[in-house]
Short mmCIF file of C-alpha atoms in Angstrom, two decimals:
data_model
loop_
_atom_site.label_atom_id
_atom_site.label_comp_id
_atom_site.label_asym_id
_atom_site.label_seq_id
_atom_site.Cartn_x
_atom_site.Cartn_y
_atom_site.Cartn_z
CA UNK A 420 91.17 87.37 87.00
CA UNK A 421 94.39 87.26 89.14
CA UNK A 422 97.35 86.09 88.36
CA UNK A 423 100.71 86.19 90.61
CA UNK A 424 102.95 88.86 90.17
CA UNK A 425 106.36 87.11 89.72
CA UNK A 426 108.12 86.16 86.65
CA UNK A 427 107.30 83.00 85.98
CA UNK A 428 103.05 83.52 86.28
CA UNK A 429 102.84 86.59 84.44
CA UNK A 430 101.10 86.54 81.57
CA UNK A 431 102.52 87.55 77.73
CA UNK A 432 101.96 87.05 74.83
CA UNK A 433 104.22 85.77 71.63
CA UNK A 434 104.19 88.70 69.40
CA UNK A 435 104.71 92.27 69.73
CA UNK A 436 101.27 93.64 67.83
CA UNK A 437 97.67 92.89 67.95
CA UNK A 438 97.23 91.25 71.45
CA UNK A 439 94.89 90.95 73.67
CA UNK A 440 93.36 88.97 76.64
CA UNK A 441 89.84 88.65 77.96
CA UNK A 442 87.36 87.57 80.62
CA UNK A 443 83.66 86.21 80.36
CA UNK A 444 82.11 87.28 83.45
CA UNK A 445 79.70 84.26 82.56
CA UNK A 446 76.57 87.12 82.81
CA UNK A 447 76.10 91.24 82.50
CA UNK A 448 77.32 92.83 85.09
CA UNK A 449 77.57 96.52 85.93
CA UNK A 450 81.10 97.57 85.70
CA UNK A 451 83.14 100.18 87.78
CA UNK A 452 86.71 99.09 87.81
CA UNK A 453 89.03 97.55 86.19
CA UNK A 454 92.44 96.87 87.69
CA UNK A 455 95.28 95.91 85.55
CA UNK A 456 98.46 94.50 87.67
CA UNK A 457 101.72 95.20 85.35
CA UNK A 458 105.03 93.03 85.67
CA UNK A 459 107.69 94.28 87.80
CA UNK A 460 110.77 92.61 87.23
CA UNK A 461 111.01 93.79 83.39
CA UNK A 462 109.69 95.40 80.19
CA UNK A 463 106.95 97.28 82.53
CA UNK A 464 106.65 100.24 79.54
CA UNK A 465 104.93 97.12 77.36
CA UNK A 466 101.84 98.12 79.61
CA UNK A 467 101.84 101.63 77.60
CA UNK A 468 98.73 102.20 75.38
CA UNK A 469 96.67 99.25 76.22
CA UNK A 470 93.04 99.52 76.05
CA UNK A 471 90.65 98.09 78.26
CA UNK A 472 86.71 97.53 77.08
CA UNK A 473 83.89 96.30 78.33
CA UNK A 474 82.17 94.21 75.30
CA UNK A 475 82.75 96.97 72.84
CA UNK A 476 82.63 100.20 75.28
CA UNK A 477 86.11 101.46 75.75
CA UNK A 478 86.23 102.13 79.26
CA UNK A 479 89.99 103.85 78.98
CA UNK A 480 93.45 103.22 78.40
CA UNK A 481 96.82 102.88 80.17
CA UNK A 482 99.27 105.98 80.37
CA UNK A 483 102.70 103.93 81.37
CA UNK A 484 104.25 105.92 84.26
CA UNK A 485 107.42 104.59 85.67
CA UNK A 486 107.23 102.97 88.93
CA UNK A 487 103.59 102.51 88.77
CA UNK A 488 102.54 99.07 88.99
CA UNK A 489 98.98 99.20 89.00
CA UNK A 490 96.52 100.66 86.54
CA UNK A 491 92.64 101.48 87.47
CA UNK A 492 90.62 101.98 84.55
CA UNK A 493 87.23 103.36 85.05
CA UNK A 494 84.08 101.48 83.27
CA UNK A 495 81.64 104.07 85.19
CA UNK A 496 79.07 101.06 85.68
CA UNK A 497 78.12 100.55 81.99
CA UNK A 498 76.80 96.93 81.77
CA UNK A 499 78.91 94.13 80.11
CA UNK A 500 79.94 90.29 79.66
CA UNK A 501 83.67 90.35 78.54
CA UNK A 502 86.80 92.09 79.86
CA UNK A 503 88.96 92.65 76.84
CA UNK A 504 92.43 94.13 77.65
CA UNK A 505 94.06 95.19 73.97
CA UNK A 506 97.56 96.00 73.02
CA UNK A 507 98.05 97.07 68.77
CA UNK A 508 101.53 98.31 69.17
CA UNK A 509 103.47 96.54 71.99
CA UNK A 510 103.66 92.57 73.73
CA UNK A 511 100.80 92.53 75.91
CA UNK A 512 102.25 91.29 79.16
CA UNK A 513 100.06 91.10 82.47
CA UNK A 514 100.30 90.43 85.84
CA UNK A 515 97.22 90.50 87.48
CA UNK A 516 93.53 91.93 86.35
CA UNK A 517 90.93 92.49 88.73
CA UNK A 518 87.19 93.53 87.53
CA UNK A 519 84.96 95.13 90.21
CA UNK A 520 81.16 95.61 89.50
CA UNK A 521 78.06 94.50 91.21
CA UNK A 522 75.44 92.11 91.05
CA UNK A 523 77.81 89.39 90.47
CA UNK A 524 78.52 86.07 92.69
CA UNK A 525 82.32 87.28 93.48
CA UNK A 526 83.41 88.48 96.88
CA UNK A 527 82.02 91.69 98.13
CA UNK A 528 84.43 94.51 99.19
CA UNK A 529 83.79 97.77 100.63
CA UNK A 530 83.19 100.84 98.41
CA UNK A 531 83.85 104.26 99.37
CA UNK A 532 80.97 105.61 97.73
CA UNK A 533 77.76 104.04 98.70
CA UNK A 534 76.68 100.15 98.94
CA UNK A 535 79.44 97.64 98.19
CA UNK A 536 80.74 96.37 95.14
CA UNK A 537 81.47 92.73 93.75
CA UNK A 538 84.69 91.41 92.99
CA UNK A 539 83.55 89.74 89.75
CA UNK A 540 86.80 88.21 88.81
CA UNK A 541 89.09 86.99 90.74
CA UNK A 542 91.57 83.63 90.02
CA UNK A 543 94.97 82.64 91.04
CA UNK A 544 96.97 80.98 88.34
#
């Protein structure tokens, strides 16, 4: 799901601890990427610690790095309905998530391994 990346579309939540957001992919999909888009006009350390699963696999977490704007998180193609993006100690504030996988009716792009993989979620808000 993508949202734009300036201040008044991004994404955040009320409280500072316990968040989360998530995505029904609306069918199982096999799941390789998961892009998460942070802010970049403030508060981009919020992004630190946030996990990302795939129904309840935890594909990975974010390591804040300043500067860095994006964040892949590798699902290595384990097979899931729901996106969950989770932040326990922090405001969980997004710009922009973007789940790749395949099988899906989403928009293929090229993959640098082999075959192509399926933009599963995708929507401007």
């Amino acid at each position: 799901v993508t949202t734009a990346t300036s201040r008044p579309y991004t994404r955040n939540t009320a409280k500072g601890h316990n968040n989360w957001w998530q995505v029904d992919l609306e069918g199982r999909y096999p799941v390789y990427l998961v892009l998460l888009h942070n802010r970049w006009d403030c508060c981009q350390n919020r992004i630190n610690g946030a996990e990302v699963y795939l129904d309840s696999y935890k594909c990975g977490y974010v390591e804040y790095y300043r500067g860095v704007s994006v964040y892949p998180i590798n699902c290595g193609g384990k097979t899931g309905r729901v996106v969950k993006v989770v932040q326990k100690h922090n405001f969980l504030t997004l710009a922009e998530v973007q789940v790749f996988g395949t099988g899906g009716p989403g928009l293929s792009v090229p993959n640098f391994g082999t075959g192509n993989v399926m933009l599963l979620s995708h929507e401007k808000k």
